[in-house]
């Protein structure tokens, strides 16, 4: 269901969640957290892809979440008990990741870039993001090449010291190859008439369902903010 | 037909490392011609191709389709010269095949409607419609090559420059690719190590080595000269040798 929603509407939803989570309010933090979490979890039930993405994000960010939770113990003379504060920080971080999975990372990158372009973000910023996206693909290709080279030389069977030396030799080659790949991509862009900006292809059109989605976001945000 | 599509005079080019890649290259390519550019690795073939649409600009004169490769003409030259890179993954850089094919037309300033029409036609011609919304990085090499060719042909260029077009293709993919290229009526320059491909497609062969043109002539004369080819780390195409043997036996 969420896949069909205009990415601009999803960006608004994402920002609304961040505002509810981080703008100070007189509400008890637990109430505010629950008011944000319940609609998000309900949306999660409707989107299996986002659920998998959230779990992956949680797994990747587990050390960071643990660090954030433990950092509560470093706050001197906090008004809230450290254990409770730690739990709140970790829960907020988990909800940020959940909103990212639901509204941002689950979206097709091309549509998201188009949305940013249409919301008036400077062309240069969108261009940098698009190049970053392509560079991430290049990074993946080069990593794959490194993995093949590593396996092809049976490097895992080498003694630790020689393995370290081999990795040390491969690293400069990796970066050299990565940047050569980037130069080739740039040449290919120039070769097809690139002159500084990415032209728009499918312009996004705001539909009735997007307006309904935004109205629901506004309703839930208002309810969350007004809860006693 | 004899009008020059490309005229290169005294072209020198060195990369930033100082390594000279092209030395005093003189070359004329007539319109409608299919020219095979042969040579060992590092001979300067790819560097020369990159000069044809101004991606690189060395010292000397390069005229392409009547225009010098100067900044003022680059936009027009890049619209009219299609360059196909050796590694199709480097040629495809947008999130979907469809967007990638549309990149050139939109940069050339075509209207959205016209671009959509041409993109749809090219996707259909190359059988890419079912994978139009797929990321180029998820395709097989054969599909990537076809997609890369589609990104170039959508602009209906007058001059096509291919860098190792058959590299990485399986035999059927290679055959498909040869047939597609054979059917194109444009002026073609094909830099390759694939002697069979050059023998099948090209009427004229230029051999490069160490950045210089060392031989230039009709296909049969150049590919029939085993000594010349061997001196530049090349081999005669097997099908040509077999044809000659059959003729001799007959």
PDB file of N, CA and C in Angstrom, chain B residues 42-143:
ATOM      1  N   UNK B  42      46.768  -1.292 -24.568  1.00  0.00           N
ATOM      2  CA  UNK B  42      47.580  -0.094 -24.359  1.00  0.00           C
ATOM      3  C   UNK B  42      48.007   0.568 -25.657  1.00  0.00           C
ATOM      4  N   UNK B  43      47.427   0.152 -26.786  1.00  0.00           N
ATOM      5  CA  UNK B  43      47.833   0.728 -28.074  1.00  0.00           C
ATOM      6  C   UNK B  43      47.280   2.134 -28.259  1.00  0.00           C
ATOM      7  N   UNK B  44      46.219   2.478 -27.533  1.00  0.00           N
ATOM      8  CA  UNK B  44      45.623   3.818 -27.656  1.00  0.00           C
ATOM      9  C   UNK B  44      44.269   3.803 -28.338  1.00  0.00           C
ATOM     10  N   UNK B  45      43.714   2.607 -28.528  1.00  0.00           N
ATOM     11  CA  UNK B  45      42.428   2.502 -29.257  1.00  0.00           C
ATOM     12  C   UNK B  45      41.311   3.217 -28.489  1.00  0.00           C
ATOM     13  N   UNK B  46      41.171   2.869 -27.205  1.00  0.00           N
ATOM     14  CA  UNK B  46      40.079   3.468 -26.413  1.00  0.00           C
ATOM     15  C   UNK B  46      40.284   4.970 -26.286  1.00  0.00           C
ATOM     16  N   UNK B  47      41.534   5.388 -26.114  1.00  0.00           N
ATOM     17  CA  UNK B  47      41.824   6.826 -25.992  1.00  0.00           C
ATOM     18  C   UNK B  47      41.395   7.549 -27.264  1.00  0.00           C
ATOM     19  N   UNK B  48      41.676   6.928 -28.403  1.00  0.00           N
ATOM     20  CA  UNK B  48      41.282   7.555 -29.671  1.00  0.00           C
ATOM     21  C   UNK B  48      39.757   7.668 -29.763  1.00  0.00           C
ATOM     22  N   UNK B  49      39.062   6.603 -29.342  1.00  0.00           N
ATOM     23  CA  UNK B  49      37.592   6.655 -29.394  1.00  0.00           C
ATOM     24  C   UNK B  49      37.046   7.800 -28.532  1.00  0.00           C
ATOM     25  N   UNK B  50      37.670   7.981 -27.356  1.00  0.00           N
ATOM     26  CA  UNK B  50      37.183   9.033 -26.454  1.00  0.00           C
ATOM     27  C   UNK B  50      37.382  10.437 -27.045  1.00  0.00           C
ATOM     28  N   UNK B  51      38.260  10.540 -28.046  1.00  0.00           N
ATOM     29  CA  UNK B  51      38.420  11.840 -28.723  1.00  0.00           C
ATOM     30  C   UNK B  51      37.299  12.112 -29.723  1.00  0.00           C
ATOM     31  N   UNK B  52      36.601  11.049 -30.114  1.00  0.00           N
ATOM     32  CA  UNK B  52      35.614  11.237 -31.174  1.00  0.00           C
ATOM     33  C   UNK B  52      34.389  12.016 -30.706  1.00  0.00           C
ATOM     34  N   UNK B  53      34.108  11.994 -29.405  1.00  0.00           N
ATOM     35  CA  UNK B  53      33.017  12.897 -28.973  1.00  0.00           C
ATOM     36  C   UNK B  53      33.469  13.854 -27.875  1.00  0.00           C
ATOM     37  N   UNK B  54      34.761  14.108 -27.894  1.00  0.00           N
ATOM     38  CA  UNK B  54      35.289  15.184 -27.057  1.00  0.00           C
ATOM     39  C   UNK B  54      35.357  14.873 -25.581  1.00  0.00           C
ATOM     40  N   UNK B  55      35.234  13.608 -25.188  1.00  0.00           N
ATOM     41  CA  UNK B  55      35.428  13.289 -23.763  1.00  0.00           C
ATOM     42  C   UNK B  55      36.883  13.586 -23.406  1.00  0.00           C
ATOM     43  N   UNK B  56      37.795  13.261 -24.323  1.00  0.00           N
ATOM     44  CA  UNK B  56      39.198  13.658 -24.181  1.00  0.00           C
ATOM     45  C   UNK B  56      39.524  14.614 -25.323  1.00  0.00           C
ATOM     46  N   UNK B  57      40.397  15.558 -25.043  1.00  0.00           N
ATOM     47  CA  UNK B  57      40.828  16.469 -26.109  1.00  0.00           C
ATOM     48  C   UNK B  57      42.332  16.664 -26.016  1.00  0.00           C
ATOM     49  N   UNK B  58      43.017  16.169 -27.036  1.00  0.00           N
ATOM     50  CA  UNK B  58      44.474  16.272 -27.035  1.00  0.00           C
ATOM     51  C   UNK B  58      44.942  17.403 -27.927  1.00  0.00           C
ATOM     52  N   UNK B  59      46.265  17.387 -28.222  1.00  0.00           N
ATOM     53  CA  UNK B  59      46.817  18.412 -29.120  1.00  0.00           C
ATOM     54  C   UNK B  59      46.681  17.920 -30.550  1.00  0.00           C
ATOM     55  N   UNK B  60      46.312  18.796 -31.447  1.00  0.00           N
ATOM     56  CA  UNK B  60      46.111  18.391 -32.836  1.00  0.00           C
ATOM     57  C   UNK B  60      44.701  18.740 -33.242  1.00  0.00           C
ATOM     58  N   UNK B  61      44.353  18.351 -34.456  1.00  0.00           N
ATOM     59  CA  UNK B  61      43.020  18.724 -34.944  1.00  0.00           C
ATOM     60  C   UNK B  61      42.123  17.487 -35.038  1.00  0.00           C
ATOM     61  N   UNK B  62      40.939  17.580 -34.456  1.00  0.00           N
ATOM     62  CA  UNK B  62      39.949  16.504 -34.580  1.00  0.00           C
ATOM     63  C   UNK B  62      38.660  17.135 -35.085  1.00  0.00           C
ATOM     64  N   UNK B  63      38.264  16.754 -36.279  1.00  0.00           N
ATOM     65  CA  UNK B  63      36.978  17.238 -36.824  1.00  0.00           C
ATOM     66  C   UNK B  63      36.043  16.046 -36.906  1.00  0.00           C
ATOM     67  N   UNK B  64      34.881  16.178 -36.284  1.00  0.00           N
ATOM     68  CA  UNK B  64      33.900  15.091 -36.293  1.00  0.00           C
ATOM     69  C   UNK B  64      32.612  15.633 -36.909  1.00  0.00           C
ATOM     70  N   UNK B  65      32.151  15.002 -37.952  1.00  0.00           N
ATOM     71  CA  UNK B  65      30.934  15.408 -38.657  1.00  0.00           C
ATOM     72  C   UNK B  65      30.977  16.894 -39.006  1.00  0.00           C
ATOM     73  N   UNK B  66      32.149  17.307 -39.424  1.00  0.00           N
ATOM     74  CA  UNK B  66      32.331  18.684 -39.879  1.00  0.00           C
ATOM     75  C   UNK B  66      32.575  19.694 -38.783  1.00  0.00           C
ATOM     76  N   UNK B  67      32.607  19.238 -37.518  1.00  0.00           N
ATOM     77  CA  UNK B  67      32.802  20.192 -36.416  1.00  0.00           C
ATOM     78  C   UNK B  67      34.078  19.850 -35.661  1.00  0.00           C
ATOM     79  N   UNK B  68      34.823  20.887 -35.296  1.00  0.00           N
ATOM     80  CA  UNK B  68      35.997  20.633 -34.462  1.00  0.00           C
ATOM     81  C   UNK B  68      35.531  20.325 -33.040  1.00  0.00           C
ATOM     82  N   UNK B  69      36.262  19.434 -32.372  1.00  0.00           N
ATOM     83  CA  UNK B  69      35.826  19.057 -31.008  1.00  0.00           C
ATOM     84  C   UNK B  69      36.237  20.152 -30.018  1.00  0.00           C
ATOM     85  N   UNK B  70      35.653  21.315 -30.215  1.00  0.00           N
ATOM     86  CA  UNK B  70      35.877  22.429 -29.291  1.00  0.00           C
ATOM     87  C   UNK B  70      34.642  22.567 -28.421  1.00  0.00           C
ATOM     88  N   UNK B  71      34.836  23.220 -27.291  1.00  0.00           N
ATOM     89  CA  UNK B  71      33.753  23.322 -26.299  1.00  0.00           C
ATOM     90  C   UNK B  71      32.424  23.769 -26.922  1.00  0.00           C
ATOM     91  N   UNK B  72      32.504  24.717 -27.844  1.00  0.00           N
ATOM     92  CA  UNK B  72      31.289  25.292 -28.423  1.00  0.00           C
ATOM     93  C   UNK B  72      30.475  24.246 -29.210  1.00  0.00           C
ATOM     94  N   UNK B  73      31.160  23.209 -29.726  1.00  0.00           N
ATOM     95  CA  UNK B  73      30.451  22.206 -30.524  1.00  0.00           C
ATOM     96  C   UNK B  73      30.145  20.923 -29.745  1.00  0.00           C
ATOM     97  N   UNK B  74      30.625  20.838 -28.498  1.00  0.00           N
ATOM     98  CA  UNK B  74      30.566  19.539 -27.815  1.00  0.00           C
ATOM     99  C   UNK B  74      29.151  18.996 -27.670  1.00  0.00           C
ATOM    100  N   UNK B  75      28.204  19.874 -27.351  1.00  0.00           N
ATOM    101  CA  UNK B  75      26.830  19.413 -27.131  1.00  0.00           C
ATOM    102  C   UNK B  75      26.295  18.742 -28.405  1.00  0.00           C
ATOM    103  N   UNK B  76      26.521  19.401 -29.524  1.00  0.00           N
ATOM    104  CA  UNK B  76      26.031  18.878 -30.798  1.00  0.00           C
ATOM    105  C   UNK B  76      26.778  17.593 -31.181  1.00  0.00           C
ATOM    106  N   UNK B  77      28.088  17.599 -30.963  1.00  0.00           N
ATOM    107  CA  UNK B  77      28.884  16.410 -31.302  1.00  0.00           C
ATOM    108  C   UNK B  77      28.408  15.220 -30.466  1.00  0.00           C
ATOM    109  N   UNK B  78      28.186  15.439 -29.182  1.00  0.00           N
ATOM    110  CA  UNK B  78      27.793  14.325 -28.309  1.00  0.00           C
ATOM    111  C   UNK B  78      26.393  13.815 -28.632  1.00  0.00           C
ATOM    112  N   UNK B  79      25.585  14.673 -29.235  1.00  0.00           N
ATOM    113  CA  UNK B  79      24.262  14.205 -29.667  1.00  0.00           C
ATOM    114  C   UNK B  79      24.388  13.335 -30.908  1.00  0.00           C
ATOM    115  N   UNK B  80      25.388  13.650 -31.735  1.00  0.00           N
ATOM    116  CA  UNK B  80      25.483  12.971 -33.029  1.00  0.00           C
ATOM    117  C   UNK B  80      26.499  11.835 -33.061  1.00  0.00           C
ATOM    118  N   UNK B  81      27.275  11.709 -31.984  1.00  0.00           N
ATOM    119  CA  UNK B  81      28.255  10.620 -31.913  1.00  0.00           C
ATOM    120  C   UNK B  81      27.892   9.733 -30.724  1.00  0.00           C
ATOM    121  N   UNK B  82      27.670   8.473 -30.990  1.00  0.00           N
ATOM    122  CA  UNK B  82      27.338   7.533 -29.914  1.00  0.00           C
ATOM    123  C   UNK B  82      28.574   6.730 -29.542  1.00  0.00           C
ATOM    124  N   UNK B  83      28.852   6.694 -28.247  1.00  0.00           N
ATOM    125  CA  UNK B  83      30.054   6.000 -27.779  1.00  0.00           C
ATOM    126  C   UNK B  83      29.628   4.838 -26.879  1.00  0.00           C
ATOM    127  N   UNK B  84      30.039   3.646 -27.263  1.00  0.00           N
ATOM    128  CA  UNK B  84      29.685   2.472 -26.448  1.00  0.00           C
ATOM    129  C   UNK B  84      30.937   1.976 -25.745  1.00  0.00           C
ATOM    130  N   UNK B  85      30.901   1.991 -24.428  1.00  0.00           N
ATOM    131  CA  UNK B  85      32.082   1.638 -23.642  1.00  0.00           C
ATOM    132  C   UNK B  85      32.267   0.129 -23.537  1.00  0.00           C
ATOM    133  N   UNK B  86      33.505  -0.259 -23.218  1.00  0.00           N
ATOM    134  CA  UNK B  86      33.826  -1.686 -23.111  1.00  0.00           C
ATOM    135  C   UNK B  86      33.003  -2.354 -22.006  1.00  0.00           C
ATOM    136  N   UNK B  87      32.966  -1.728 -20.842  1.00  0.00           N
ATOM    137  CA  UNK B  87      32.244  -2.322 -19.723  1.00  0.00           C
ATOM    138  C   UNK B  87      30.876  -1.640 -19.633  1.00  0.00           C
ATOM    139  N   UNK B  88      29.814  -2.366 -19.980  1.00  0.00           N
ATOM    140  CA  UNK B  88      28.503  -1.696 -19.990  1.00  0.00           C
ATOM    141  C   UNK B  88      28.091  -1.187 -18.622  1.00  0.00           C
ATOM    142  N   UNK B  89      28.661  -1.764 -17.555  1.00  0.00           N
ATOM    143  CA  UNK B  89      28.278  -1.308 -16.212  1.00  0.00           C
ATOM    144  C   UNK B  89      28.701   0.139 -15.989  1.00  0.00           C
ATOM    145  N   UNK B  90      29.780   0.553 -16.713  1.00  0.00           N
ATOM    146  CA  UNK B  90      30.227   1.941 -16.560  1.00  0.00           C
ATOM    147  C   UNK B  90      29.384   2.879 -17.418  1.00  0.00           C
ATOM    148  N   UNK B  91      28.667   2.296 -18.374  1.00  0.00           N
ATOM    149  CA  UNK B  91      27.873   3.134 -19.282  1.00  0.00           C
ATOM    150  C   UNK B  91      26.502   3.435 -18.686  1.00  0.00           C
ATOM    151  N   UNK B  92      26.061   2.536 -17.798  1.00  0.00           N
ATOM    152  CA  UNK B  92      24.704   2.651 -17.252  1.00  0.00           C
ATOM    153  C   UNK B  92      24.814   3.194 -15.840  1.00  0.00           C
ATOM    154  N   UNK B  93      24.183   4.312 -15.581  1.00  0.00           N
ATOM    155  CA  UNK B  93      24.444   4.941 -14.281  1.00  0.00           C
ATOM    156  C   UNK B  93      23.185   5.434 -13.579  1.00  0.00           C
ATOM    157  N   UNK B  94      22.014   5.169 -14.148  1.00  0.00           N
ATOM    158  CA  UNK B  94      20.804   5.642 -13.466  1.00  0.00           C
ATOM    159  C   UNK B  94      20.066   4.449 -12.827  1.00  0.00           C
ATOM    160  N   UNK B  95      19.123   4.732 -11.940  1.00  0.00           N
ATOM    161  CA  UNK B  95      18.513   3.625 -11.183  1.00  0.00           C
ATOM    162  C   UNK B  95      17.762   2.595 -12.040  1.00  0.00           C
ATOM    163  N   UNK B  96      17.219   2.991 -13.191  1.00  0.00           N
ATOM    164  CA  UNK B  96      16.516   2.016 -14.033  1.00  0.00           C
ATOM    165  C   UNK B  96      16.983   2.147 -15.483  1.00  0.00           C
ATOM    166  N   UNK B  97      16.775   1.045 -16.238  1.00  0.00           N
ATOM    167  CA  UNK B  97      17.157   1.028 -17.657  1.00  0.00           C
ATOM    168  C   UNK B  97      16.424   2.141 -18.416  1.00  0.00           C
ATOM    169  N   UNK B  98      15.137   2.282 -18.115  1.00  0.00           N
ATOM    170  CA  UNK B  98      14.320   3.262 -18.836  1.00  0.00           C
ATOM    171  C   UNK B  98      14.871   4.682 -18.651  1.00  0.00           C
ATOM    172  N   UNK B  99      15.205   5.017 -17.412  1.00  0.00           N
ATOM    173  CA  UNK B  99      15.749   6.350 -17.139  1.00  0.00           C
ATOM    174  C   UNK B  99      17.087   6.534 -17.833  1.00  0.00           C
ATOM    175  N   UNK B 100      17.869   5.432 -17.845  1.00  0.00           N
ATOM    176  CA  UNK B 100      19.182   5.507 -18.470  1.00  0.00           C
ATOM    177  C   UNK B 100      19.053   5.775 -19.963  1.00  0.00           C
ATOM    178  N   UNK B 101      18.099   5.085 -20.597  1.00  0.00           N
ATOM    179  CA  UNK B 101      17.904   5.278 -22.038  1.00  0.00           C
ATOM    180  C   UNK B 101      17.412   6.712 -22.290  1.00  0.00           C
ATOM    181  N   UNK B 102      16.621   7.235 -21.353  1.00  0.00           N
ATOM    182  CA  UNK B 102      16.061   8.582 -21.547  1.00  0.00           C
ATOM    183  C   UNK B 102      17.072   9.691 -21.264  1.00  0.00           C
ATOM    184  N   UNK B 103      18.168   9.345 -20.618  1.00  0.00           N
ATOM    185  CA  UNK B 103      19.139  10.366 -20.188  1.00  0.00           C
ATOM    186  C   UNK B 103      19.651  11.212 -21.361  1.00  0.00           C
ATOM    187  N   UNK B 104      20.077  10.554 -22.428  1.00  0.00           N
ATOM    188  CA  UNK B 104      20.629  11.269 -23.594  1.00  0.00           C
ATOM    189  C   UNK B 104      19.603  12.197 -24.229  1.00  0.00           C
ATOM    190  N   UNK B 105      18.409  11.669 -24.581  1.00  0.00           N
ATOM    191  CA  UNK B 105      17.403  12.545 -25.202  1.00  0.00           C
ATOM    192  C   UNK B 105      17.028  13.752 -24.341  1.00  0.00           C
ATOM    193  N   UNK B 106      16.910  13.546 -23.029  1.00  0.00           N
ATOM    194  CA  UNK B 106      16.525  14.669 -22.169  1.00  0.00           C
ATOM    195  C   UNK B 106      17.647  15.704 -22.102  1.00  0.00           C
ATOM    196  N   UNK B 107      18.899  15.202 -22.065  1.00  0.00           N
ATOM    197  CA  UNK B 107      20.037  16.131 -22.076  1.00  0.00           C
ATOM    198  C   UNK B 107      20.111  16.898 -23.384  1.00  0.00           C
ATOM    199  N   UNK B 108      19.655  16.231 -24.463  1.00  0.00           N
ATOM    200  CA  UNK B 108      19.710  16.884 -25.775  1.00  0.00           C
ATOM    201  C   UNK B 108      18.589  17.911 -25.918  1.00  0.00           C
ATOM    202  N   UNK B 109      17.741  18.002 -24.914  1.00  0.00           N
ATOM    203  CA  UNK B 109      16.705  19.036 -24.906  1.00  0.00           C
ATOM    204  C   UNK B 109      15.426  18.624 -25.621  1.00  0.00           C
ATOM    205  N   UNK B 110      15.233  17.318 -25.851  1.00  0.00           N
ATOM    206  CA  UNK B 110      13.995  16.888 -26.490  1.00  0.00           C
ATOM    207  C   UNK B 110      12.831  17.070 -25.525  1.00  0.00           C
ATOM    208  N   UNK B 111      11.641  17.249 -26.081  1.00  0.00           N
ATOM    209  CA  UNK B 111      10.461  17.395 -25.216  1.00  0.00           C
ATOM    210  C   UNK B 111      10.176  16.054 -24.540  1.00  0.00           C
ATOM    211  N   UNK B 112       9.495  16.119 -23.392  1.00  0.00           N
ATOM    212  CA  UNK B 112       9.188  14.892 -22.648  1.00  0.00           C
ATOM    213  C   UNK B 112       8.433  13.879 -23.492  1.00  0.00           C
ATOM    214  N   UNK B 113       7.483  14.387 -24.294  1.00  0.00           N
ATOM    215  CA  UNK B 113       6.647  13.489 -25.102  1.00  0.00           C
ATOM    216  C   UNK B 113       7.482  12.769 -26.166  1.00  0.00           C
ATOM    217  N   UNK B 114       8.334  13.557 -26.829  1.00  0.00           N
ATOM    218  CA  UNK B 114       9.197  13.005 -27.872  1.00  0.00           C
ATOM    219  C   UNK B 114      10.169  11.990 -27.254  1.00  0.00           C
ATOM    220  N   UNK B 115      10.733  12.347 -26.097  1.00  0.00           N
ATOM    221  CA  UNK B 115      11.678  11.452 -25.429  1.00  0.00           C
ATOM    222  C   UNK B 115      10.980  10.142 -25.056  1.00  0.00           C
ATOM    223  N   UNK B 116       9.762  10.238 -24.492  1.00  0.00           N
ATOM    224  CA  UNK B 116       9.023   9.034 -24.096  1.00  0.00           C
ATOM    225  C   UNK B 116       8.786   8.131 -25.308  1.00  0.00           C
ATOM    226  N   UNK B 117       8.403   8.744 -26.439  1.00  0.00           N
ATOM    227  CA  UNK B 117       8.088   7.990 -27.640  1.00  0.00           C
ATOM    228  C   UNK B 117       9.329   7.233 -28.134  1.00  0.00           C
ATOM    229  N   UNK B 118      10.450   7.959 -28.200  1.00  0.00           N
ATOM    230  CA  UNK B 118      11.671   7.337 -28.722  1.00  0.00           C
ATOM    231  C   UNK B 118      12.205   6.270 -27.765  1.00  0.00           C
ATOM    232  N   UNK B 119      12.125   6.554 -26.476  1.00  0.00           N
ATOM    233  CA  UNK B 119      12.620   5.585 -25.492  1.00  0.00           C
ATOM    234  C   UNK B 119      11.806   4.293 -25.601  1.00  0.00           C
ATOM    235  N   UNK B 120      10.479   4.441 -25.695  1.00  0.00           N
ATOM    236  CA  UNK B 120       9.616   3.250 -25.799  1.00  0.00           C
ATOM    237  C   UNK B 120       9.975   2.449 -27.050  1.00  0.00           C
ATOM    238  N   UNK B 121      10.242   3.154 -28.147  1.00  0.00           N
ATOM    239  CA  UNK B 121      10.557   2.468 -29.405  1.00  0.00           C
ATOM    240  C   UNK B 121      11.880   1.698 -29.300  1.00  0.00           C
ATOM    241  N   UNK B 122      12.872   2.336 -28.701  1.00  0.00           N
ATOM    242  CA  UNK B 122      14.190   1.685 -28.583  1.00  0.00           C
ATOM    243  C   UNK B 122      14.116   0.504 -27.611  1.00  0.00           C
ATOM    244  N   UNK B 123      13.385   0.675 -26.513  1.00  0.00           N
ATOM    245  CA  UNK B 123      13.257  -0.431 -25.551  1.00  0.00           C
ATOM    246  C   UNK B 123      12.603  -1.635 -26.224  1.00  0.00           C
ATOM    247  N   UNK B 124      11.609  -1.349 -27.053  1.00  0.00           N
ATOM    248  CA  UNK B 124      10.918  -2.438 -27.758  1.00  0.00           C
ATOM    249  C   UNK B 124      11.860  -3.097 -28.769  1.00  0.00           C
ATOM    250  N   UNK B 125      12.605  -2.271 -29.495  1.00  0.00           N
ATOM    251  CA  UNK B 125      13.502  -2.789 -30.528  1.00  0.00           C
ATOM    252  C   UNK B 125      14.552  -3.741 -29.938  1.00  0.00           C
ATOM    253  N   UNK B 126      15.029  -3.436 -28.739  1.00  0.00           N
ATOM    254  CA  UNK B 126      16.065  -4.258 -28.132  1.00  0.00           C
ATOM    255  C   UNK B 126      15.511  -5.278 -27.133  1.00  0.00           C
ATOM    256  N   UNK B 127      14.206  -5.438 -27.114  1.00  0.00           N
ATOM    257  CA  UNK B 127      13.592  -6.416 -26.210  1.00  0.00           C
ATOM    258  C   UNK B 127      13.824  -6.090 -24.748  1.00  0.00           C
ATOM    259  N   UNK B 128      13.899  -4.794 -24.429  1.00  0.00           N
ATOM    260  CA  UNK B 128      14.210  -4.398 -23.050  1.00  0.00           C
ATOM    261  C   UNK B 128      12.972  -3.972 -22.265  1.00  0.00           C
ATOM    262  N   UNK B 129      11.808  -4.003 -22.911  1.00  0.00           N
ATOM    263  CA  UNK B 129      10.587  -3.539 -22.232  1.00  0.00           C
ATOM    264  C   UNK B 129      10.333  -4.246 -20.895  1.00  0.00           C
ATOM    265  N   UNK B 130      10.464  -5.614 -20.870  1.00  0.00           N
ATOM    266  CA  UNK B 130      10.148  -6.277 -19.595  1.00  0.00           C
ATOM    267  C   UNK B 130      11.088  -5.895 -18.457  1.00  0.00           C
ATOM    268  N   UNK B 131      12.278  -5.414 -18.789  1.00  0.00           N
ATOM    269  CA  UNK B 131      13.224  -5.080 -17.715  1.00  0.00           C
ATOM    270  C   UNK B 131      13.478  -3.572 -17.650  1.00  0.00           C
ATOM    271  N   UNK B 132      12.551  -2.813 -18.226  1.00  0.00           N
ATOM    272  CA  UNK B 132      12.750  -1.353 -18.290  1.00  0.00           C
ATOM    273  C   UNK B 132      12.865  -0.721 -16.904  1.00  0.00           C
ATOM    274  N   UNK B 133      12.167  -1.304 -15.919  1.00  0.00           N
ATOM    275  CA  UNK B 133      12.189  -0.695 -14.581  1.00  0.00           C
ATOM    276  C   UNK B 133      13.234  -1.339 -13.673  1.00  0.00           C
ATOM    277  N   UNK B 134      14.100  -2.165 -14.257  1.00  0.00           N
ATOM    278  CA  UNK B 134      15.102  -2.884 -13.453  1.00  0.00           C
ATOM    279  C   UNK B 134      16.385  -2.062 -13.356  1.00  0.00           C
ATOM    280  N   UNK B 135      17.104  -2.271 -12.247  1.00  0.00           N
ATOM    281  CA  UNK B 135      18.400  -1.606 -12.105  1.00  0.00           C
ATOM    282  C   UNK B 135      19.396  -2.231 -13.077  1.00  0.00           C
ATOM    283  N   UNK B 136      20.163  -1.428 -13.804  1.00  0.00           N
ATOM    284  CA  UNK B 136      21.125  -1.982 -14.768  1.00  0.00           C
ATOM    285  C   UNK B 136      22.124  -2.930 -14.116  1.00  0.00           C
ATOM    286  N   UNK B 137      22.410  -2.711 -12.841  1.00  0.00           N
ATOM    287  CA  UNK B 137      23.430  -3.537 -12.187  1.00  0.00           C
ATOM    288  C   UNK B 137      22.920  -4.952 -11.908  1.00  0.00           C
ATOM    289  N   UNK B 138      21.606  -5.172 -12.091  1.00  0.00           N
ATOM    290  CA  UNK B 138      21.054  -6.506 -11.815  1.00  0.00           C
ATOM    291  C   UNK B 138      20.927  -7.344 -13.085  1.00  0.00           C
ATOM    292  N   UNK B 139      21.353  -6.829 -14.224  1.00  0.00           N
ATOM    293  CA  UNK B 139      21.165  -7.550 -15.491  1.00  0.00           C
ATOM    294  C   UNK B 139      22.384  -8.410 -15.821  1.00  0.00           C
ATOM    295  N   UNK B 140      22.181  -9.371 -16.767  1.00  0.00           N
ATOM    296  CA  UNK B 140      23.312 -10.155 -17.252  1.00  0.00           C
ATOM    297  C   UNK B 140      24.159  -9.262 -18.159  1.00  0.00           C
ATOM    298  N   UNK B 141      25.392  -9.722 -18.462  1.00  0.00           N
ATOM    299  CA  UNK B 141      26.266  -8.895 -19.308  1.00  0.00           C
ATOM    300  C   UNK B 141      25.631  -8.639 -20.673  1.00  0.00           C
ATOM    301  N   UNK B 142      24.991  -9.688 -21.241  1.00  0.00           N
ATOM    302  CA  UNK B 142      24.357  -9.533 -22.548  1.00  0.00           C
ATOM    303  C   UNK B 142      23.265  -8.468 -22.505  1.00  0.00           C
ATOM    304  N   UNK B 143      22.449  -8.520 -21.459  1.00  0.00           N
ATOM    305  CA  UNK B 143      21.367  -7.525 -21.316  1.00  0.00           C
ATOM    306  C   UNK B 143      21.958  -6.132 -21.103  1.00  0.00           C
TER     307      UNK B 143
END
